[in-house]
Short mmCIF file of C-alpha atoms and ligand atoms in Angstrom, two decimals:
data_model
loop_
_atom_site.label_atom_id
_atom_site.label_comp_id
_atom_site.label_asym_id
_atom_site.label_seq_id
_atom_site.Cartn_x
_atom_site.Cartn_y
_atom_site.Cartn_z
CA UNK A 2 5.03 43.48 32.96
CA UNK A 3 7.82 41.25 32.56
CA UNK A 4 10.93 41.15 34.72
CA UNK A 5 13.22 41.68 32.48
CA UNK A 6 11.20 44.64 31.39
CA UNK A 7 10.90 46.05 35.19
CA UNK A 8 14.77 45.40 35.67
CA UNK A 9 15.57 49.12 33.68
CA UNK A 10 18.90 49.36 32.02
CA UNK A 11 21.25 51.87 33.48
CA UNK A 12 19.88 54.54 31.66
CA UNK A 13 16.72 54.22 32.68
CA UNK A 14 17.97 53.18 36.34
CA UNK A 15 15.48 54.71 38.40
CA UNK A 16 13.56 56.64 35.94
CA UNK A 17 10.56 54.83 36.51
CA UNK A 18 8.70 54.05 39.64
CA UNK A 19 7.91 50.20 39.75
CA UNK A 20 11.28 49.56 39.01
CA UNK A 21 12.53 51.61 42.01
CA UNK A 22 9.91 49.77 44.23
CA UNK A 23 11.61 46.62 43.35
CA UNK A 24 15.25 47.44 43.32
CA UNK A 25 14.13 49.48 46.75
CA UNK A 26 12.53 45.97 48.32
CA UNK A 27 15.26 44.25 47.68
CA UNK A 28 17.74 46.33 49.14
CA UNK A 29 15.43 47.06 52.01
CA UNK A 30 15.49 42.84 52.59
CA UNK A 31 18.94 43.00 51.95
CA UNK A 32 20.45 46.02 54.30
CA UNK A 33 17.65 43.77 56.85
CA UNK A 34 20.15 40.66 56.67
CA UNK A 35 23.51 42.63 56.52
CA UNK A 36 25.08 45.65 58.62
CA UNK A 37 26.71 48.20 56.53
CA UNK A 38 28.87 49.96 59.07
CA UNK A 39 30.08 46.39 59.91
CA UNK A 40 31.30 45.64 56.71
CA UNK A 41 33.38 48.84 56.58
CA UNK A 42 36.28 47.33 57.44
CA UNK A 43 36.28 45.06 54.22
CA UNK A 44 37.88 46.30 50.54
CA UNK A 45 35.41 47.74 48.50
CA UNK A 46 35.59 44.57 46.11
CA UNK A 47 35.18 42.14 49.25
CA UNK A 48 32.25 44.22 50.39
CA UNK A 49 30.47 43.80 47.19
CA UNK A 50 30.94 40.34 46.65
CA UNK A 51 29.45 39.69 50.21
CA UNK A 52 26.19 41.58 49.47
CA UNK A 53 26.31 39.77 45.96
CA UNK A 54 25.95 36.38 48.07
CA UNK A 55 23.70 37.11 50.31
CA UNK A 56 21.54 38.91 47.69
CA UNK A 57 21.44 36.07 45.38
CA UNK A 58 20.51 33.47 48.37
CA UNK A 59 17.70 35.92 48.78
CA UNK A 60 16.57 35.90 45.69
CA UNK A 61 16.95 32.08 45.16
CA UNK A 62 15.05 32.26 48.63
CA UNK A 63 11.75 34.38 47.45
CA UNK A 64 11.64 32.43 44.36
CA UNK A 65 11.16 34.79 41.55
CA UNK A 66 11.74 33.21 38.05
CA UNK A 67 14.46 35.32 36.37
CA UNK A 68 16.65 34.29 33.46
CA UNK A 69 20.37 34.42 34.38
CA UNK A 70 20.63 37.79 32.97
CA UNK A 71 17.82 39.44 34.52
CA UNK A 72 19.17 37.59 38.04
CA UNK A 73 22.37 39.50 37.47
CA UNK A 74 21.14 43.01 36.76
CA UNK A 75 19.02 42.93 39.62
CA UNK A 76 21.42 41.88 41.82
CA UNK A 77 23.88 44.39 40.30
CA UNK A 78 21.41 47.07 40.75
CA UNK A 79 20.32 46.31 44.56
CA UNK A 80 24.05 46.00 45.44
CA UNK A 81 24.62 49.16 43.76
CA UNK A 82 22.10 51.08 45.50
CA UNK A 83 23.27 49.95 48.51
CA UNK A 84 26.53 50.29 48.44
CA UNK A 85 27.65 52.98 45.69
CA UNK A 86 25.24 55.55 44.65
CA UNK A 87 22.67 54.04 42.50
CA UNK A 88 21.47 55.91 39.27
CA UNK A 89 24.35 58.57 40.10
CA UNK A 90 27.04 55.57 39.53
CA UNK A 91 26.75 55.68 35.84
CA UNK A 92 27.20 59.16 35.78
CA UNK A 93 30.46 58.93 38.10
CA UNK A 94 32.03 55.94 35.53
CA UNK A 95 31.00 58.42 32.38
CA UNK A 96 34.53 60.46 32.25
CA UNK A 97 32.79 63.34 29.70
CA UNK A 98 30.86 64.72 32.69
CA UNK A 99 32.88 66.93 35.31
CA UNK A 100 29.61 67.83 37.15
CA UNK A 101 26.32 66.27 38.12
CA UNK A 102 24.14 68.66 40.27
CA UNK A 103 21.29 66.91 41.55
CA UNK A 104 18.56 69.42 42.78
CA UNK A 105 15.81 67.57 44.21
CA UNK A 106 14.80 64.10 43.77
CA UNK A 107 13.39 65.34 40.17
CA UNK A 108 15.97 67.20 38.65
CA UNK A 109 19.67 66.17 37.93
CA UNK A 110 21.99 67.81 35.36
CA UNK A 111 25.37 67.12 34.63
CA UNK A 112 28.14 69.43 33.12
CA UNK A 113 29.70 68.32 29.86
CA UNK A 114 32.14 70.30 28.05
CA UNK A 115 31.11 73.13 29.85
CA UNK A 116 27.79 72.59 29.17
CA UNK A 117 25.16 72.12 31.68
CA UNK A 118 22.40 69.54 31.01
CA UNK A 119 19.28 67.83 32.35
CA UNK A 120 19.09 64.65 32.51
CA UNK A 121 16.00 62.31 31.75
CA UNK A 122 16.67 60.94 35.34
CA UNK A 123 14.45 61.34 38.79
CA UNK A 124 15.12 59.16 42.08
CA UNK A 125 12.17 57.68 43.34
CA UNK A 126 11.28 60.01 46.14
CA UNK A 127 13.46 62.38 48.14
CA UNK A 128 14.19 59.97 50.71
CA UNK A 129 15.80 57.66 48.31
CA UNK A 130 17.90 60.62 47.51
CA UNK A 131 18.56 61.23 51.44
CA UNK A 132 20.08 57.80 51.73
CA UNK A 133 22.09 57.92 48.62
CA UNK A 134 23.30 61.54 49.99
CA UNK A 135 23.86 59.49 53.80
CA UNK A 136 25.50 56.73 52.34
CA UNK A 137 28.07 59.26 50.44
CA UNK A 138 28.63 61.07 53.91
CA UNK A 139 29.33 58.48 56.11
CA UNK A 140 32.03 56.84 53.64
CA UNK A 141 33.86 60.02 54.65
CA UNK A 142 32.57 59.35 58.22
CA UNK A 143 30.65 62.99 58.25
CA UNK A 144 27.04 63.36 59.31
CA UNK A 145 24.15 65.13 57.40
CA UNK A 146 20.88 65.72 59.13
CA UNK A 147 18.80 68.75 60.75
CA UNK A 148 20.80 70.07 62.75
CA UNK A 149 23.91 70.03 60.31
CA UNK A 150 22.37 70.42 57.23
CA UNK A 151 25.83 71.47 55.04
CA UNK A 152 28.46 69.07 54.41
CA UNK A 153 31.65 69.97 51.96
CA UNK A 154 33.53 66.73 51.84
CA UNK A 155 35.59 64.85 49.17
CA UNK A 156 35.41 60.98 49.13
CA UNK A 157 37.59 58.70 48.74
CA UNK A 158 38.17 58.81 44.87
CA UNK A 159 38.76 62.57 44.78
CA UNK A 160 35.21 63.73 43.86
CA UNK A 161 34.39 67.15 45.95
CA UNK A 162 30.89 66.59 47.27
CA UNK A 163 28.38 69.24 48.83
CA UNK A 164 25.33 68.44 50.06
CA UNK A 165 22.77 70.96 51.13
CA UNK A 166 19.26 70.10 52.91
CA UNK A 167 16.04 71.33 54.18
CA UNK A 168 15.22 73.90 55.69
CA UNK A 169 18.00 75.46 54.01
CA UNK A 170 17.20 73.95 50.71
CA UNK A 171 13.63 75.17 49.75
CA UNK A 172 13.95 72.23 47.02
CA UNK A 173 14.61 69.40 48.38
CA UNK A 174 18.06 67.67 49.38
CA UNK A 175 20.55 69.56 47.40
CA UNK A 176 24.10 67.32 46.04
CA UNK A 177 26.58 68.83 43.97
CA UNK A 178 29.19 66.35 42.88
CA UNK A 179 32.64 67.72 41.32
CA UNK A 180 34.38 64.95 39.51
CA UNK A 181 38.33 64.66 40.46
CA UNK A 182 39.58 67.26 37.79
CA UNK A 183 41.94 65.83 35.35
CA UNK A 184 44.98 67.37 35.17
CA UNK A 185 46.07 69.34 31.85
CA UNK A 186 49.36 70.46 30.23
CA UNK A 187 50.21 73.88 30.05
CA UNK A 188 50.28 72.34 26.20
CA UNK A 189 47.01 71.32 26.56
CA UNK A 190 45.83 74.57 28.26
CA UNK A 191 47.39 76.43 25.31
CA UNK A 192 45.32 73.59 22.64
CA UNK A 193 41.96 75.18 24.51
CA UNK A 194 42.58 78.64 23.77
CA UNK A 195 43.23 79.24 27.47
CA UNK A 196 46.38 81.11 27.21
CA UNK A 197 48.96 81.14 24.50
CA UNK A 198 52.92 80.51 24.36
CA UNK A 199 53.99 83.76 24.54
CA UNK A 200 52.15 83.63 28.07
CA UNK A 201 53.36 80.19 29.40
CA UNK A 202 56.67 81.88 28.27
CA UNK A 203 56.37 84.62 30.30
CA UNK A 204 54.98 82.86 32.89
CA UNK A 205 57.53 79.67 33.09
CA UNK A 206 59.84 82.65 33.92
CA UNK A 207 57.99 84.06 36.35
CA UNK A 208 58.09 80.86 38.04
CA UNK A 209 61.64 79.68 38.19
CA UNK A 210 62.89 83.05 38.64
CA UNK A 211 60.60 82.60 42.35
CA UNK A 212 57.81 85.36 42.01
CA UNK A 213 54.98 84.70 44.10
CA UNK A 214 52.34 84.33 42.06
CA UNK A 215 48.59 84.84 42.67
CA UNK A 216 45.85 82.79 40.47
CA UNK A 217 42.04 84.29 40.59
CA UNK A 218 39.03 83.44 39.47
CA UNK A 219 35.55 82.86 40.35
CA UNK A 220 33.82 79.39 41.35
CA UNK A 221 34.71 76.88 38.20
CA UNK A 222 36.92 78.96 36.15
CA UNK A 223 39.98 76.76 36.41
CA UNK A 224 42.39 78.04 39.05
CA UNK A 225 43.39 74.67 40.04
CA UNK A 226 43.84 73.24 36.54
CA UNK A 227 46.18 76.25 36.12
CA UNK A 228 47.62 76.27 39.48
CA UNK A 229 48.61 72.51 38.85
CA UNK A 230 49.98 72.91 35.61
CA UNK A 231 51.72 76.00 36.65
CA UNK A 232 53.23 73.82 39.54
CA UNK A 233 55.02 71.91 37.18
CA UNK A 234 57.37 74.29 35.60
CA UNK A 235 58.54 74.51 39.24
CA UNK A 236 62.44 72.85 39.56
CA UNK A 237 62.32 69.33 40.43
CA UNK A 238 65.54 69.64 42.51
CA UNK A 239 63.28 72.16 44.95
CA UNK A 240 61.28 70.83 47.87
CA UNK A 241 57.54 71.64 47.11
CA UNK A 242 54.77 71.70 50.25
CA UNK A 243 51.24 71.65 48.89
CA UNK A 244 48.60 72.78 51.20
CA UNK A 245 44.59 72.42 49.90
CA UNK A 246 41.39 71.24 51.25
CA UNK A 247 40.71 68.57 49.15
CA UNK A 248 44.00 67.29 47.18
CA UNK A 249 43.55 68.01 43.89
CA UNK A 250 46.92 68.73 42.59
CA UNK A 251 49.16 66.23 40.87
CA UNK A 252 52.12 67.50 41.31
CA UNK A 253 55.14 65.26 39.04
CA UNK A 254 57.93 66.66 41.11
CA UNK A 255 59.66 64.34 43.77
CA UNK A 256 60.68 66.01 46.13
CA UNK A 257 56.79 67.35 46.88
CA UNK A 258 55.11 66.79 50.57
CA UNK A 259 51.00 67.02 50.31
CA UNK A 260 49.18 68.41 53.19
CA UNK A 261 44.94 68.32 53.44
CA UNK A 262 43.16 70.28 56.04
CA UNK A 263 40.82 68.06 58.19
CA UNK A 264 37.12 69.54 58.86
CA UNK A 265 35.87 68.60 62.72
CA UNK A 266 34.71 65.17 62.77
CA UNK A 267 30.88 64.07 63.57
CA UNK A 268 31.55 65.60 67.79
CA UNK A 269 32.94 68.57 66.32
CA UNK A 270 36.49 67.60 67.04
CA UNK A 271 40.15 67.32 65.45
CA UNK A 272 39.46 69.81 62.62
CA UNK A 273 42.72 70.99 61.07
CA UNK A 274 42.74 73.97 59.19
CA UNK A 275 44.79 75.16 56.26
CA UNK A 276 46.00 77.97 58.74
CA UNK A 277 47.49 75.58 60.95
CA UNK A 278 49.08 73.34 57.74
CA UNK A 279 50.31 76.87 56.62
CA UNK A 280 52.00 78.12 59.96
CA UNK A 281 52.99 74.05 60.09
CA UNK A 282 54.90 74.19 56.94
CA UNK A 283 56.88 77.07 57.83
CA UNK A 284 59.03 74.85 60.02
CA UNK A 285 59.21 72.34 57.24
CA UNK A 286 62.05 74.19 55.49
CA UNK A 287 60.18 74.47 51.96
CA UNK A 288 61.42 75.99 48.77
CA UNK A 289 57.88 76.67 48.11
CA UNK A 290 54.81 76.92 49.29
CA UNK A 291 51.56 76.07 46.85
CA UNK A 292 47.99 76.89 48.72
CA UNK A 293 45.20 75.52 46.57
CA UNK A 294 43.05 78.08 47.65
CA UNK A 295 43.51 80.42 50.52
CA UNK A 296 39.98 81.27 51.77
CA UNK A 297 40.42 82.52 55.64
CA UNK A 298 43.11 83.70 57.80
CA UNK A 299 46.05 81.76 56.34
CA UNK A 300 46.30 84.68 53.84
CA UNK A 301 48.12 86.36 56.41
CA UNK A 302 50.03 83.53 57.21
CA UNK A 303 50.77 82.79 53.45
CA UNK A 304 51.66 86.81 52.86
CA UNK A 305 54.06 86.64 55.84
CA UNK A 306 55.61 83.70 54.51
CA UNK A 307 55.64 84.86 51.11
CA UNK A 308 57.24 88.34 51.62
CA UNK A 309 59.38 86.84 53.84
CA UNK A 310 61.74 84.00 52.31
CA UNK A 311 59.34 81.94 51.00
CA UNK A 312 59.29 83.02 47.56
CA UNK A 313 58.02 81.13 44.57
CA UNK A 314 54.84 80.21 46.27
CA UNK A 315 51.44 80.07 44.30
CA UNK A 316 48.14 80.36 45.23
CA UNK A 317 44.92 80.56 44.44
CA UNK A 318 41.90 83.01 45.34
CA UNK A 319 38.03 83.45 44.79
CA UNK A 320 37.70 86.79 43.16
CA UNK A 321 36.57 87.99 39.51
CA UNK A 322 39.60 90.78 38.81
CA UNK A 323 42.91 91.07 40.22
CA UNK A 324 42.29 94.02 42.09
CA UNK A 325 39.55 92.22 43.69
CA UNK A 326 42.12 89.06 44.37
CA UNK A 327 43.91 91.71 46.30
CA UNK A 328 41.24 93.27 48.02
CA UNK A 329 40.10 89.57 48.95
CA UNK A 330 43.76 88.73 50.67
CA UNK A 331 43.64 91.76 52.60
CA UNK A 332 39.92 90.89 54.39
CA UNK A 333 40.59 87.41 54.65
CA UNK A 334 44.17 88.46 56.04
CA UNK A 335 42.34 90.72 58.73
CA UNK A 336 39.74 87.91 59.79
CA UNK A 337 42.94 86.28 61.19
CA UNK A 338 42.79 86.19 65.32
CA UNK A 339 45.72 88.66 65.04
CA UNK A 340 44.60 92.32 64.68
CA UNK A 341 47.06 93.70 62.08
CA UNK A 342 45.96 96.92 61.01
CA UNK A 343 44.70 97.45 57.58
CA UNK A 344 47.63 99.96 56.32
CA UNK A 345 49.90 97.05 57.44
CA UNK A 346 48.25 94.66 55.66
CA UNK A 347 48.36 96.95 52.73
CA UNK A 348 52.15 97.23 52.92
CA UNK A 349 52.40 93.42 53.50
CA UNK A 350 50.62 92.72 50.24
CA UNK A 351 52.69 95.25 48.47
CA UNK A 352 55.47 93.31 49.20
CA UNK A 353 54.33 89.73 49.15
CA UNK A 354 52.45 89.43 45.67
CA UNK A 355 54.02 89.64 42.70
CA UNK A 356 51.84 88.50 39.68
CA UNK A 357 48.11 88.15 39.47
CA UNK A 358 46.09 86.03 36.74
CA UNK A 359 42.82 86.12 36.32
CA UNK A 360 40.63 83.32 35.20
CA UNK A 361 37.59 83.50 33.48
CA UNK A 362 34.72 81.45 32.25
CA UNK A 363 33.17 82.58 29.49
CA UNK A 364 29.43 81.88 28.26
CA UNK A 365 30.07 79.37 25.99
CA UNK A 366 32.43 77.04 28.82
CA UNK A 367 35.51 78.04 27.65
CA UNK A 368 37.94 79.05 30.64
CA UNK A 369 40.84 81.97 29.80
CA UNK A 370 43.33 83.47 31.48
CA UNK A 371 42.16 87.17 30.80
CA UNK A 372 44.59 88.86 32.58
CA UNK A 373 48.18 88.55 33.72
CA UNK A 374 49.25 91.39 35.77
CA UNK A 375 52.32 92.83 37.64
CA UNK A 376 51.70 94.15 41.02
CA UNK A 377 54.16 97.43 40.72
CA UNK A 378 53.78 99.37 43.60
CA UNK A 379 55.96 99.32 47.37
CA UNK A 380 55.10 99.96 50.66
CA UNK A 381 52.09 102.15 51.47
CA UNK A 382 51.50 103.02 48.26
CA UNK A 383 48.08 102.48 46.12
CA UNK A 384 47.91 99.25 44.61
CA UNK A 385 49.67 99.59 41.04
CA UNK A 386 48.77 96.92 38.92
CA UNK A 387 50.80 96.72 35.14
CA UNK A 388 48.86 94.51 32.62
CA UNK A 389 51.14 92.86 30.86
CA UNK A 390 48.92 90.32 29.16
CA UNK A 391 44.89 90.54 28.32
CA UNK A 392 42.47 88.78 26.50
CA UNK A 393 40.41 90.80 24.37
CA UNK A 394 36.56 89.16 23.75
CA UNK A 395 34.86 89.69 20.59
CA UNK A 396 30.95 89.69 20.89
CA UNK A 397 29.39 86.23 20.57
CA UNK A 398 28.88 84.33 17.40
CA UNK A 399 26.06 83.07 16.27
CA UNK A 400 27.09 79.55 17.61
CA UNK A 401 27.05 81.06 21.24
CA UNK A 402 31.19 80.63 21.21
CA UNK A 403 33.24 83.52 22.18
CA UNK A 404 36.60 83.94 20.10
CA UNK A 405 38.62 86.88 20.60
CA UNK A 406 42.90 88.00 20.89
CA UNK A 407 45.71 88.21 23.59
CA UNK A 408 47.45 91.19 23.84
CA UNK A 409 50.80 92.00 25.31
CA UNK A 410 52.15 94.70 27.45
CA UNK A 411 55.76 95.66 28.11
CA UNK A 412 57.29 94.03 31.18
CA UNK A 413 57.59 97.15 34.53
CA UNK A 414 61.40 97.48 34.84
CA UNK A 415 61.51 96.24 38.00
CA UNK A 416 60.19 92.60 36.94
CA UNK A 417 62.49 92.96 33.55
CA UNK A 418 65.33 92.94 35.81
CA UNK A 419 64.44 90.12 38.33
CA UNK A 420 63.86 87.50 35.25
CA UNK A 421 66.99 88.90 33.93
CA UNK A 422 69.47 88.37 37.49
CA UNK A 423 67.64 85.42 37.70
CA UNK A 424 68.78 84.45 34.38
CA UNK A 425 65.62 84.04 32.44
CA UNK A 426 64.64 85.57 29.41
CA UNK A 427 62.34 88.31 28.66
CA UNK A 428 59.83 87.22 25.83
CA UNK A 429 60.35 89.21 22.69
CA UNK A 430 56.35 89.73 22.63
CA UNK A 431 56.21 91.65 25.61
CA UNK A 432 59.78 93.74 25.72
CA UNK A 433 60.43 96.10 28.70
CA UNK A 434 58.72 99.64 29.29
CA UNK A 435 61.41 102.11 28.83
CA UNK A 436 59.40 104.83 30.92
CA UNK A 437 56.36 104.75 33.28
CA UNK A 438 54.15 106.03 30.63
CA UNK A 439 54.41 102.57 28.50
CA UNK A 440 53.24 100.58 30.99
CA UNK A 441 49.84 99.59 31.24
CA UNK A 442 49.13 100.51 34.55
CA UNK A 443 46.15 101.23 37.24
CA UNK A 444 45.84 102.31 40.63
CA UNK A 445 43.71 100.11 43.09
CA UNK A 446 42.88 101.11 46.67
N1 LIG B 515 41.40 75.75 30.71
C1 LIG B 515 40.44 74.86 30.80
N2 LIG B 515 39.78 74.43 29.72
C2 LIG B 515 38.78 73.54 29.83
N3 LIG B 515 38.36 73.01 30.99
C3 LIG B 515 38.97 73.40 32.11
C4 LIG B 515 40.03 74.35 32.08
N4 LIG B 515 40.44 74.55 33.33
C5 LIG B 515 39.66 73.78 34.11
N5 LIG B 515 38.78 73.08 33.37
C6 LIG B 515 37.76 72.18 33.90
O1 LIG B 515 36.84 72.98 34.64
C7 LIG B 515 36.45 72.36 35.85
C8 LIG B 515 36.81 73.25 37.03
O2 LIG B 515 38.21 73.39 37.09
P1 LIG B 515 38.99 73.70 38.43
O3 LIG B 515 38.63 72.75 39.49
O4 LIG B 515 40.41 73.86 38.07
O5 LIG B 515 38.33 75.13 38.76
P2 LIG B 515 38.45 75.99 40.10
O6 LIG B 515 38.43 77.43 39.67
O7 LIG B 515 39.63 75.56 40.89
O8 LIG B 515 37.12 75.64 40.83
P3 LIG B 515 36.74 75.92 42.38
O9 LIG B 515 36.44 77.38 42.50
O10 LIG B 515 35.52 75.10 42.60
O11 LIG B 515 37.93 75.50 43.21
C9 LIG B 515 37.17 71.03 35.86
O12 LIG B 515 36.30 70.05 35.37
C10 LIG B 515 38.33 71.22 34.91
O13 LIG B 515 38.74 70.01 34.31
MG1 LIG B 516 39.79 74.89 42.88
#
């Protein structure tokens, strides 16, 4: 077999063995001549170029004959593998993907338009996928091995990375790579289908006139994307302190201070939590407060804050229906080290949360806001939640797409006459219940 043949293009990078054994020898002679964690301290671009040279005087060493081209492929493929991520880099540069999901040294789909796919793609063995997994780690300077076989981390160009291993993984080293999200307009958002502009309406009052607003959804459904976009109909004169665990937003304001928890390094040490960044930013006199996803016992923190002052802020929270999202703040609120009692909690909610939205992902990838809701109720009482806004699904086509309608719901009193002494308007398409009876309420415990 020729060379040139045995040196795969990136498509085929890795999908066969012999190739693999080559690319794999090389690197091994390579890594042999050159330390890594030594060259950390040089720009990714400086970096490369080193290995390039010292690669190609191996090469030229050894002797193989290789046309020009077939020298620079191979070298671009050793360096590659390692130093980026081998047949996963093409994937990374290739913007239409959002998701690749490698399970097993055998198996790797990607997400495309909400669409998940397999890939004609295998890495040699599972130990070539260990040290790709390793080397994407370490550039984050976490550990995976035995005895800490989960790592959540995001590297350095904003992809969220999980990695899972054996024995936890029955199949293998499990990586799950989330590319960056790109930001959309709420115009954009509307283009999808996700919500219409009767709701950003609604909703661009809801934020300037300060309600503390809730986004919920489960895993994927786009509570960041909204969160983000929602973000931005926030005043730019106001001063804006983001709090996540792996900065995704984008905020566009200026006057906007970005916080990012810190898990315990490799000794177990330093972690910062986005408890502490919550209680932290409470002496950081902010206008608002935007928590990319509360997920532990900052939801008390964020409900004190929020019925307290801080109003305007925005979150977001796992949980498929918004009497679940509330139901979700209260337990995480009560995992906190300080024993509030549930009834208090209850109260506390009451009077933190304003408005809930509820993502969803629907069968055929599209994400929707299915819900915008009103929390109506005070004090001790049940949970009173006032649809306002709901997307209605029609059964599936044919196509596997789901279409289907918003529909609108008068506006409780009470949040009628907040938008109004806060001098925004009340959309026309939802109007203002006159009596209890026209709302479209429910209890929740
Ligand atoms: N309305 C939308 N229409 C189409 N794609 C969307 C929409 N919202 C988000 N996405 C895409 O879906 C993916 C997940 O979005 P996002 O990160 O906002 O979800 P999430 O609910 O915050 O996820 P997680 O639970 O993991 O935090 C991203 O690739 C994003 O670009
Ligand atoms: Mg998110």
């Amino acid at each position: 077999m020729s060379l040139r043949a045995r040196i795969s293009t990136p498509e085929e990078h890795g999908s066969r063995g012999e190739d693999g054994h080559l690319v794999a020898s090389y690197r091994a002679k390579l890594l042999e001549e050159i330390d890594l964690a030594e060259m950390s301290s040089l720009a990714a671009a400086e970096r490369r170029a080193r290995l390039e040279r010292v690669l190609g005087h191996i090469i030229s060493r050894e002797g193989p004959v290789l046309s020009t081209v077939e020298r620079s492929q191979l070298i671009r493929r050793v360096v590659d593998e390692a130093l980026g991520l081998g047949i996963l880099e093409p994937l990374l540069e290739d913007a239409s993907i959002t998701e690749i999901m490698v399970n097993g040294p055998d198996a790797i789909f990607v997400e495309r338009g909400g669409r998940v796919e397999q890939l004609p793609l295998r890495f040699v063995s599972a130990d070539q996928l260990m040290q790709t997994i390793e080397r994407i780690v370490s550039t984050v300077n976490r550990r995976v091995d035995e005895s800490n076989p989960m790592v959540d981390a995001r590297l350095p160009s904003g992809e969220r990375v999980n990695v899972i291993i054996p024995p936890l993984s029955l199949s293998g080293p499990i990586l799950t790579i989330r590319r960056f999200p790109r930001s959309f307009t709420l115009q954009e958002l509307i283009s999808f289908g996700s919500l219409d502009e009767h709701m950003v309406y609604l909703l661009a009052g809801l934020v300037q006139a300060k309600f503390n607003i809730i986004v919920s959804g489960a895993t994927g459904t786009g509570k960041t994307t909204l969160l983000n976009a929602l973000s931005g109909l926030i005043p730019s004169h106001e001063r804006i302190i983001t709090i996540e665990d792996s900065a995704e937003l984008q905020l566009q304001q200026t006057h906007v201070v970005r916080l990012e928890s810190r898990p315990p390094n490799v000794e177990g040490k330093g972690q910062v939590t986005i408890r502490d960044l919550v209680r932290n930013s409470l002496r950081m006199r902010p206008d608002r407060i935007v928590v990319g996803e509360v997920r532990g016992g900052e939801s008390l923190d964020m409900l004190q804050a929020m019925s307290t002052g801080h109003d305007g802020s925005l979150a977001t929270v796992h949980a498929n229906s918004a009497e679940d999202a509330l139901t979700r703040l209260q337990t995480l609120a009560s995992m906190s080290d300080v024993e509030v009692p549930f009834v208090a909690l209850h109260d506390q909610i009451n009077s933190a949360v304003d408005v809930l939205v509820q993502l969803t992902r629907f069968a055929d990838g599209a994400r929707r806001i299915t819900e915008i809701a009103l929390l109506d109720s005070h004090g001790g009482e049940p949970y009173r939640l006032a649809t306002v806004a709901r997307f209605d699904a029609q059964p599936m086509t044919p196509d596997g797409r789901v279409h289907g309608t918003f529909a609108y719901f008068p506006l409780p009193r009470r949040t009628a006459d907040r938008l109004y002494m806060a001098s925004q308007p009340i959309p026309q398409a939802f109007g203002v219940a006159r009596t209890a009876d026209q709302l479209a309420t429910r209890e929740a415990r």
